[in-house]
PDB file of C-alpha atoms and ligand atoms in Angstrom:
ATOM      1  CA  MET U   1     -13.257   2.805 -34.649  1.00  0.00           C
ATOM      2  CA  VAL U   2     -11.995   0.164 -32.236  1.00  0.00           C
ATOM      3  CA  ALA U   3     -14.534  -1.874 -30.247  1.00  0.00           C
ATOM      4  CA  LEU U   4     -13.081  -2.339 -26.762  1.00  0.00           C
ATOM      5  CA  THR U   5     -14.645  -4.580 -24.124  1.00  0.00           C
ATOM      6  CA  ILE U   6     -13.403  -4.102 -20.562  1.00  0.00           C
ATOM      7  CA  TRP U   7     -14.026  -7.223 -18.491  1.00  0.00           C
ATOM      8  CA  ASN U   8     -13.895  -7.086 -14.713  1.00  0.00           C
ATOM      9  CA  GLU U   9     -14.615  -9.703 -12.089  1.00  0.00           C
ATOM     10  CA  TYR U  10     -16.320  -6.924 -10.054  1.00  0.00           C
ATOM     11  CA  ARG U  11     -16.434  -8.717  -6.703  1.00  0.00           C
ATOM     12  CA  HIS U  12     -13.835  -6.983  -4.511  1.00  0.00           C
ATOM     13  CA  GLU U  13     -15.448  -3.572  -5.083  1.00  0.00           C
ATOM     14  CA  ARG U  14     -18.839  -4.845  -3.879  1.00  0.00           C
ATOM     15  CA  GLU U  15     -17.586  -7.047  -1.049  1.00  0.00           C
ATOM     16  CA  HIS U  16     -14.836  -4.967   0.564  1.00  0.00           C
ATOM     17  CA  ASP U  17     -15.406  -1.376   1.679  1.00  0.00           C
ATOM     18  CA  ALA U  18     -11.713  -0.494   1.283  1.00  0.00           C
ATOM     19  CA  VAL U  19     -11.852  -1.447  -2.394  1.00  0.00           C
ATOM     20  CA  GLY U  20     -15.291   0.100  -2.947  1.00  0.00           C
ATOM     21  CA  GLU U  21     -13.919   3.413  -1.717  1.00  0.00           C
ATOM     22  CA  VAL U  22     -11.083   3.352  -4.256  1.00  0.00           C
ATOM     23  CA  TYR U  23     -13.242   2.092  -7.143  1.00  0.00           C
ATOM     24  CA  PRO U  24     -16.862   3.021  -6.280  1.00  0.00           C
ATOM     25  CA  ASP U  25     -18.166   2.183  -9.770  1.00  0.00           C
ATOM     26  CA  GLY U  26     -15.840  -0.769 -10.271  1.00  0.00           C
ATOM     27  CA  ILE U  27     -12.356  -1.091 -11.721  1.00  0.00           C
ATOM     28  CA  HIS U  28     -13.906  -1.464 -15.197  1.00  0.00           C
ATOM     29  CA  ALA U  29     -15.504   1.992 -14.944  1.00  0.00           C
ATOM     30  CA  THR U  30     -12.204   3.619 -13.942  1.00  0.00           C
ATOM     31  CA  ILE U  31     -10.344   1.920 -16.785  1.00  0.00           C
ATOM     32  CA  ALA U  32     -13.095   2.982 -19.201  1.00  0.00           C
ATOM     33  CA  GLY U  33     -12.672   6.558 -17.969  1.00  0.00           C
ATOM     34  CA  ALA U  34      -8.904   6.437 -18.528  1.00  0.00           C
ATOM     35  CA  LEU U  35      -9.392   5.193 -22.061  1.00  0.00           C
ATOM     36  CA  GLU U  36     -12.205   7.580 -22.948  1.00  0.00           C
ATOM     37  CA  SER U  37     -10.162  10.575 -21.877  1.00  0.00           C
ATOM     38  CA  ASP U  38      -8.246  10.745 -25.155  1.00  0.00           C
ATOM     39  CA  PRO U  39     -10.308  12.464 -27.867  1.00  0.00           C
ATOM     40  CA  GLU U  40      -7.844  11.357 -30.563  1.00  0.00           C
ATOM     41  CA  ARG U  41      -8.813   7.740 -30.156  1.00  0.00           C
ATOM     42  CA  ASP U  42     -12.043   6.524 -31.661  1.00  0.00           C
ATOM     43  CA  LEU U  43     -13.101   3.847 -29.199  1.00  0.00           C
ATOM     44  CA  GLU U  44     -16.448   2.166 -28.710  1.00  0.00           C
ATOM     45  CA  ILE U  45     -16.233   0.969 -25.118  1.00  0.00           C
ATOM     46  CA  ARG U  46     -18.432  -1.585 -23.414  1.00  0.00           C
ATOM     47  CA  THR U  47     -17.929  -3.265 -20.063  1.00  0.00           C
ATOM     48  CA  ALA U  48     -18.692  -6.820 -18.959  1.00  0.00           C
ATOM     49  CA  THR U  49     -18.580  -8.479 -15.540  1.00  0.00           C
ATOM     50  CA  LEU U  50     -18.436 -11.991 -14.121  1.00  0.00           C
ATOM     51  CA  ASP U  51     -21.956 -12.143 -12.682  1.00  0.00           C
ATOM     52  CA  GLU U  52     -23.718 -11.177 -15.910  1.00  0.00           C
ATOM     53  CA  PRO U  53     -25.101 -14.019 -18.067  1.00  0.00           C
ATOM     54  CA  ASP U  54     -22.183 -15.547 -20.015  1.00  0.00           C
ATOM     55  CA  HIS U  55     -20.015 -13.249 -17.841  1.00  0.00           C
ATOM     56  CA  GLY U  56     -21.113 -10.456 -20.175  1.00  0.00           C
ATOM     57  CA  LEU U  57     -19.279 -12.172 -23.020  1.00  0.00           C
ATOM     58  CA  PRO U  58     -21.839 -14.026 -25.146  1.00  0.00           C
ATOM     59  CA  PRO U  59     -20.641 -15.016 -28.630  1.00  0.00           C
ATOM     60  CA  ASP U  60     -22.081 -11.930 -30.350  1.00  0.00           C
ATOM     61  CA  VAL U  61     -20.224  -9.575 -27.963  1.00  0.00           C
ATOM     62  CA  LEU U  62     -16.890 -11.341 -28.430  1.00  0.00           C
ATOM     63  CA  GLU U  63     -17.491 -11.463 -32.163  1.00  0.00           C
ATOM     64  CA  LYS U  64     -17.649  -7.695 -32.394  1.00  0.00           C
ATOM     65  CA  THR U  65     -14.877  -7.038 -29.837  1.00  0.00           C
ATOM     66  CA  ASP U  66     -11.585  -5.855 -31.344  1.00  0.00           C
ATOM     67  CA  VAL U  67      -9.707  -5.649 -28.039  1.00  0.00           C
ATOM     68  CA  LEU U  68     -10.639  -7.323 -24.744  1.00  0.00           C
ATOM     69  CA  CYS U  69      -9.178  -6.026 -21.487  1.00  0.00           C
ATOM     70  CA  TRP U  70      -9.278  -8.459 -18.506  1.00  0.00           C
ATOM     71  CA  TRP U  71      -9.083  -7.840 -14.747  1.00  0.00           C
ATOM     72  CA  GLY U  72      -9.771 -10.657 -12.298  1.00  0.00           C
ATOM     73  CA  HIS U  73      -8.459 -11.903  -8.971  1.00  0.00           C
ATOM     74  CA  GLU U  74     -10.485 -13.929  -6.475  1.00  0.00           C
ATOM     75  CA  ALA U  75     -12.901 -15.749  -8.773  1.00  0.00           C
ATOM     76  CA  HIS U  76     -10.817 -16.975 -11.708  1.00  0.00           C
ATOM     77  CA  ASP U  77     -12.238 -20.477 -11.203  1.00  0.00           C
ATOM     78  CA  GLU U  78     -15.803 -19.233 -11.680  1.00  0.00           C
ATOM     79  CA  VAL U  79     -15.147 -18.259 -15.280  1.00  0.00           C
ATOM     80  CA  ALA U  80     -16.831 -20.900 -17.445  1.00  0.00           C
ATOM     81  CA  ASP U  81     -14.507 -22.962 -19.609  1.00  0.00           C
ATOM     82  CA  GLU U  82     -16.856 -22.367 -22.530  1.00  0.00           C
ATOM     83  CA  VAL U  83     -16.227 -18.624 -22.292  1.00  0.00           C
ATOM     84  CA  VAL U  84     -12.470 -19.192 -21.938  1.00  0.00           C
ATOM     85  CA  ALA U  85     -12.491 -21.297 -25.120  1.00  0.00           C
ATOM     86  CA  ARG U  86     -14.372 -18.526 -26.925  1.00  0.00           C
ATOM     87  CA  VAL U  87     -11.859 -15.909 -25.805  1.00  0.00           C
ATOM     88  CA  GLN U  88      -8.962 -18.088 -26.926  1.00  0.00           C
ATOM     89  CA  GLU U  89     -10.584 -18.686 -30.309  1.00  0.00           C
ATOM     90  CA  ARG U  90     -11.191 -14.978 -30.838  1.00  0.00           C
ATOM     91  CA  VAL U  91      -7.561 -14.181 -29.975  1.00  0.00           C
ATOM     92  CA  LEU U  92      -6.377 -16.727 -32.527  1.00  0.00           C
ATOM     93  CA  GLU U  93      -8.682 -15.027 -35.049  1.00  0.00           C
ATOM     94  CA  GLY U  94      -7.104 -11.658 -34.300  1.00  0.00           C
ATOM     95  CA  MET U  95      -8.790 -10.085 -31.255  1.00  0.00           C
ATOM     96  CA  GLY U  96      -6.352  -8.205 -29.006  1.00  0.00           C
ATOM     97  CA  LEU U  97      -6.154  -9.135 -25.309  1.00  0.00           C
ATOM     98  CA  ILE U  98      -4.838  -6.887 -22.530  1.00  0.00           C
ATOM     99  CA  VAL U  99      -4.281  -8.815 -19.306  1.00  0.00           C
ATOM    100  CA  LEU U 100      -4.000  -6.730 -16.148  1.00  0.00           C
ATOM    101  CA  HIS U 101      -2.290  -7.367 -12.800  1.00  0.00           C
ATOM    102  CA  SER U 102      -3.774 -10.395 -10.983  1.00  0.00           C
ATOM    103  CA  ALA U 103      -5.284 -11.614 -14.255  1.00  0.00           C
ATOM    104  CA  HIS U 104      -1.899 -13.315 -14.711  1.00  0.00           C
ATOM    105  CA  PHE U 105      -3.786 -16.216 -13.098  1.00  0.00           C
ATOM    106  CA  SER U 106      -6.916 -15.837 -15.228  1.00  0.00           C
ATOM    107  CA  LYS U 107      -8.022 -18.859 -17.197  1.00  0.00           C
ATOM    108  CA  PRO U 108      -7.769 -17.174 -20.624  1.00  0.00           C
ATOM    109  CA  PHE U 109      -4.180 -15.987 -19.995  1.00  0.00           C
ATOM    110  CA  LYS U 110      -3.039 -19.328 -18.579  1.00  0.00           C
ATOM    111  CA  ARG U 111      -4.563 -21.164 -21.511  1.00  0.00           C
ATOM    112  CA  LEU U 112      -2.938 -18.856 -24.055  1.00  0.00           C
ATOM    113  CA  MET U 113       0.461 -19.025 -22.315  1.00  0.00           C
ATOM    114  CA  GLY U 114       0.474 -22.745 -21.479  1.00  0.00           C
ATOM    115  CA  THR U 115       2.515 -22.256 -18.290  1.00  0.00           C
ATOM    116  CA  SER U 116       1.607 -21.817 -14.605  1.00  0.00           C
ATOM    117  CA  CYS U 117       1.886 -17.990 -14.855  1.00  0.00           C
ATOM    118  CA  ASP U 118       2.856 -18.041 -11.170  1.00  0.00           C
ATOM    119  CA  LEU U 119       4.973 -15.360  -9.482  1.00  0.00           C
ATOM    120  CA  GLN U 120       6.046 -13.987  -6.093  1.00  0.00           C
ATOM    121  CA  TYR U 121       4.020 -11.266  -4.341  1.00  0.00           C
ATOM    122  CA  ARG U 122       3.917  -9.158  -1.192  1.00  0.00           C
ATOM    123  CA  GLU U 123       1.116  -6.793  -0.312  1.00  0.00           C
ATOM    124  CA  ASP U 124       3.112  -4.128   1.472  1.00  0.00           C
ATOM    125  CA  GLY U 125       2.053  -0.865  -0.214  1.00  0.00           C
ATOM    126  CA  GLY U 126       5.643  -0.140  -1.224  1.00  0.00           C
ATOM    127  CA  ARG U 127       6.862   1.907  -4.148  1.00  0.00           C
ATOM    128  CA  GLU U 128       7.277   0.550  -7.682  1.00  0.00           C
ATOM    129  CA  ARG U 129       9.334   2.060 -10.479  1.00  0.00           C
ATOM    130  CA  LEU U 130       8.546   0.931 -14.014  1.00  0.00           C
ATOM    131  CA  TRP U 131      11.403   1.274 -16.493  1.00  0.00           C
ATOM    132  CA  VAL U 132      10.830   1.363 -20.241  1.00  0.00           C
ATOM    133  CA  VAL U 133      13.233  -1.234 -21.646  1.00  0.00           C
ATOM    134  CA  ASP U 134      12.011  -1.015 -25.255  1.00  0.00           C
ATOM    135  CA  PRO U 135      11.836   2.755 -25.918  1.00  0.00           C
ATOM    136  CA  GLY U 136      10.856   2.332 -29.596  1.00  0.00           C
ATOM    137  CA  HIS U 137       7.873   0.117 -28.852  1.00  0.00           C
ATOM    138  CA  PRO U 138       4.460   1.670 -29.652  1.00  0.00           C
ATOM    139  CA  ILE U 139       3.192   0.824 -26.147  1.00  0.00           C
ATOM    140  CA  ALA U 140       5.921   3.103 -24.722  1.00  0.00           C
ATOM    141  CA  ASP U 141       4.933   6.010 -26.949  1.00  0.00           C
ATOM    142  CA  GLY U 142       5.070   9.255 -24.961  1.00  0.00           C
ATOM    143  CA  VAL U 143       6.013   7.493 -21.715  1.00  0.00           C
ATOM    144  CA  ALA U 144       8.975   8.843 -19.691  1.00  0.00           C
ATOM    145  CA  GLU U 145      12.055   6.594 -19.333  1.00  0.00           C
ATOM    146  CA  SER U 146      10.636   5.519 -15.989  1.00  0.00           C
ATOM    147  CA  PHE U 147       7.683   6.346 -13.755  1.00  0.00           C
ATOM    148  CA  ASP U 148       6.796   5.582 -10.160  1.00  0.00           C
ATOM    149  CA  LEU U 149       3.673   4.219  -8.519  1.00  0.00           C
ATOM    150  CA  PRO U 150       3.912   5.294  -4.876  1.00  0.00           C
ATOM    151  CA  ARG U 151       1.920   2.452  -3.316  1.00  0.00           C
ATOM    152  CA  THR U 152       1.600  -0.971  -4.902  1.00  0.00           C
ATOM    153  CA  GLU U 153       1.572  -4.669  -4.247  1.00  0.00           C
ATOM    154  CA  MET U 154       4.946  -6.218  -5.126  1.00  0.00           C
ATOM    155  CA  TYR U 155       5.189  -8.883  -7.840  1.00  0.00           C
ATOM    156  CA  GLY U 156       8.570 -10.577  -8.153  1.00  0.00           C
ATOM    157  CA  GLU U 157      10.402 -12.904 -10.484  1.00  0.00           C
ATOM    158  CA  PRO U 158      10.413 -15.666 -11.407  1.00  0.00           C
ATOM    159  CA  PHE U 159       7.271 -15.000 -13.451  1.00  0.00           C
ATOM    160  CA  ASP U 160       6.474 -18.354 -15.056  1.00  0.00           C
ATOM    161  CA  VAL U 161       5.408 -17.219 -18.521  1.00  0.00           C
ATOM    162  CA  PRO U 162       6.896 -17.993 -21.933  1.00  0.00           C
ATOM    163  CA  GLU U 163       9.667 -15.634 -23.015  1.00  0.00           C
ATOM    164  CA  PRO U 164       7.823 -12.517 -24.278  1.00  0.00           C
ATOM    165  CA  ASP U 165       8.146 -11.587 -27.961  1.00  0.00           C
ATOM    166  CA  ARG U 166       8.875  -8.051 -26.758  1.00  0.00           C
ATOM    167  CA  LEU U 167       9.410  -6.861 -23.210  1.00  0.00           C
ATOM    168  CA  VAL U 168       8.384  -3.215 -22.796  1.00  0.00           C
ATOM    169  CA  PHE U 169       8.572  -2.613 -19.014  1.00  0.00           C
ATOM    170  CA  VAL U 170      10.612  -3.943 -16.121  1.00  0.00           C
ATOM    171  CA  SER U 171       9.618  -3.026 -12.561  1.00  0.00           C
ATOM    172  CA  TRP U 172      11.808  -2.387  -9.561  1.00  0.00           C
ATOM    173  CA  PHE U 173      10.356  -2.566  -6.050  1.00  0.00           C
ATOM    174  CA  GLU U 174      11.466  -1.056  -2.788  1.00  0.00           C
ATOM    175  CA  GLY U 175      12.152  -4.530  -1.414  1.00  0.00           C
ATOM    176  CA  GLY U 176      14.750  -5.041  -4.150  1.00  0.00           C
ATOM    177  CA  GLU U 177      12.692  -7.345  -6.366  1.00  0.00           C
ATOM    178  CA  VAL U 178      12.325  -6.963 -10.130  1.00  0.00           C
ATOM    179  CA  PHE U 179       9.525  -8.070 -12.450  1.00  0.00           C
ATOM    180  CA  ARG U 180       8.776  -8.198 -16.185  1.00  0.00           C
ATOM    181  CA  SER U 181       5.811  -5.834 -16.060  1.00  0.00           C
ATOM    182  CA  GLY U 182       4.946  -5.311 -19.720  1.00  0.00           C
ATOM    183  CA  CYS U 183       5.077  -8.454 -21.868  1.00  0.00           C
ATOM    184  CA  CYS U 184       3.963  -8.724 -25.526  1.00  0.00           C
ATOM    185  CA  TYR U 185       2.910 -11.949 -27.212  1.00  0.00           C
ATOM    186  CA  ARG U 186       1.368 -13.126 -30.462  1.00  0.00           C
ATOM    187  CA  ARG U 187      -1.003 -16.070 -30.549  1.00  0.00           C
ATOM    188  CA  GLY U 188      -2.517 -16.884 -33.943  1.00  0.00           C
ATOM    189  CA  LYS U 189      -3.413 -13.498 -35.461  1.00  0.00           C
ATOM    190  CA  GLY U 190      -3.988 -11.913 -32.044  1.00  0.00           C
ATOM    191  CA  ARG U 191      -1.779  -9.713 -29.921  1.00  0.00           C
ATOM    192  CA  ILE U 192      -1.588 -10.088 -26.143  1.00  0.00           C
ATOM    193  CA  PHE U 193      -0.164  -7.563 -23.693  1.00  0.00           C
ATOM    194  CA  TYR U 194       0.319  -8.391 -20.022  1.00  0.00           C
ATOM    195  CA  PHE U 195       0.613  -5.264 -17.855  1.00  0.00           C
ATOM    196  CA  ARG U 196       1.352  -5.642 -14.144  1.00  0.00           C
ATOM    197  CA  PRO U 197       0.048  -2.513 -12.335  1.00  0.00           C
ATOM    198  CA  GLY U 198      -3.400  -2.594 -10.812  1.00  0.00           C
ATOM    199  CA  HIS U 199      -3.880  -3.847  -7.260  1.00  0.00           C
ATOM    200  CA  GLU U 200      -7.485  -3.226  -6.140  1.00  0.00           C
ATOM    201  CA  THR U 201      -6.744  -1.292  -2.934  1.00  0.00           C
ATOM    202  CA  TYR U 202      -4.725   1.475  -4.649  1.00  0.00           C
ATOM    203  CA  PRO U 203      -6.043   3.943  -7.264  1.00  0.00           C
ATOM    204  CA  ILE U 204      -3.541   2.737  -9.868  1.00  0.00           C
ATOM    205  CA  TYR U 205      -5.886   2.986 -12.850  1.00  0.00           C
ATOM    206  CA  GLU U 206      -6.257   6.711 -12.135  1.00  0.00           C
ATOM    207  CA  ASP U 207      -2.524   7.208 -12.662  1.00  0.00           C
ATOM    208  CA  GLU U 208      -1.752   9.274 -15.749  1.00  0.00           C
ATOM    209  CA  ASN U 209       1.155   7.109 -16.921  1.00  0.00           C
ATOM    210  CA  VAL U 210      -0.811   3.902 -16.483  1.00  0.00           C
ATOM    211  CA  GLY U 211      -3.647   5.459 -18.513  1.00  0.00           C
ATOM    212  CA  ARG U 212      -1.254   6.343 -21.309  1.00  0.00           C
ATOM    213  CA  VAL U 213       0.164   2.819 -21.414  1.00  0.00           C
ATOM    214  CA  LEU U 214      -3.351   1.370 -21.554  1.00  0.00           C
ATOM    215  CA  ARG U 215      -4.334   3.670 -24.426  1.00  0.00           C
ATOM    216  CA  ASN U 216      -1.163   2.742 -26.321  1.00  0.00           C
ATOM    217  CA  ALA U 217      -1.786  -0.935 -25.607  1.00  0.00           C
ATOM    218  CA  VAL U 218      -5.296  -0.769 -27.086  1.00  0.00           C
ATOM    219  CA  ASP U 219      -3.824   0.761 -30.257  1.00  0.00           C
ATOM    220  CA  TRP U 220      -1.086  -1.874 -30.440  1.00  0.00           C
ATOM    221  CA  ALA U 221      -3.430  -4.813 -29.762  1.00  0.00           C
ATOM    222  CA  SER U 222      -6.089  -3.708 -32.257  1.00  0.00           C
ATOM    223  CA  PRO U 223      -6.534  -6.195 -35.073  1.00  0.00           C
ATOM    224  CA  THR U 224      -5.098  -5.495 -38.489  1.00  0.00           C
ATOM    225  CA  GLU U 225      -6.707  -6.958 -41.583  1.00  0.00           C
ATOM    226  CA  GLY U 226      -3.837  -9.345 -42.323  1.00  0.00           C
ATOM    227  CA  SER U 227      -4.301 -12.308 -44.586  1.00  0.00           C
ATOM    228  CA  PRO U 228      -6.878 -15.099 -44.172  1.00  0.00           C
ATOM    229  CA  ARG U 229      -5.892 -18.092 -42.063  1.00  0.00           C
ATOM    230  CA  THR U 230      -6.647 -21.153 -44.156  1.00  0.00           C
ATOM    231  CA  PHE U 231      -6.053 -24.632 -42.799  1.00  0.00           C
ATOM    232  CA  GLY U 232      -6.720 -28.222 -43.826  1.00  0.00           C
ATOM    233  CA  LYS U 233      -6.547 -30.284 -46.979  1.00  0.00           C
ATOM    234  CA  ARG U 234      -6.051 -28.476 -50.236  1.00  0.00           C
ATOM    235  CA  ASP U 235      -7.533 -29.667 -53.492  1.00  0.00           C
TER     236      ASP U 235
HETATM  237 ZN1  LIG M 301      -3.160  -7.491  -6.418  1.00  0.00          ZN
END
């Protein structure tokens, strides 16, 4: 059993009709649906949103979360630093973190990366092709050598993140740009996966390939028992 918490800012869906039509119950609900759809995975899914007390992430929730999935865009600055510190601490202790699309600018991701996490973008609804560049990686399990998303927002390099430990996907865009779309990191005992797809005006989290990658990513990011982390003076 893996305890998964799906965190969503949940503002665009309520404030913009065009987004509400694509994600009527919120992006978090659609992602939950994609993850629940696999009977082979034993997931306990909860969702949390920005406007709940503690953003839905009080200490007891984070304590029992094995993998946290994060989507945010317009209100990164409203996330309390106290909650960011808690997320960082839990990652160092071993909690997995899946960072989606515009959450490249989220406070937890920026803190864990230590760089600007900036990139180029163009909201043109063009086509994206994601290529698997690490075919043996567990996150690519069962994924074709490439797959297309017909309408997306473009993200282009340079993507100002540390060199990933493993790079699983590279995207090509109709405008000619490329982007490192699936980046794996370790911080402390925790595993972090950044996955690019997911602009709020396109039904990207309903895509079958994206769903498969997310399910694989939850498996990969799930904590393993490991060995205790012991620091400080020894007697
Ligand atoms: Zn976007």
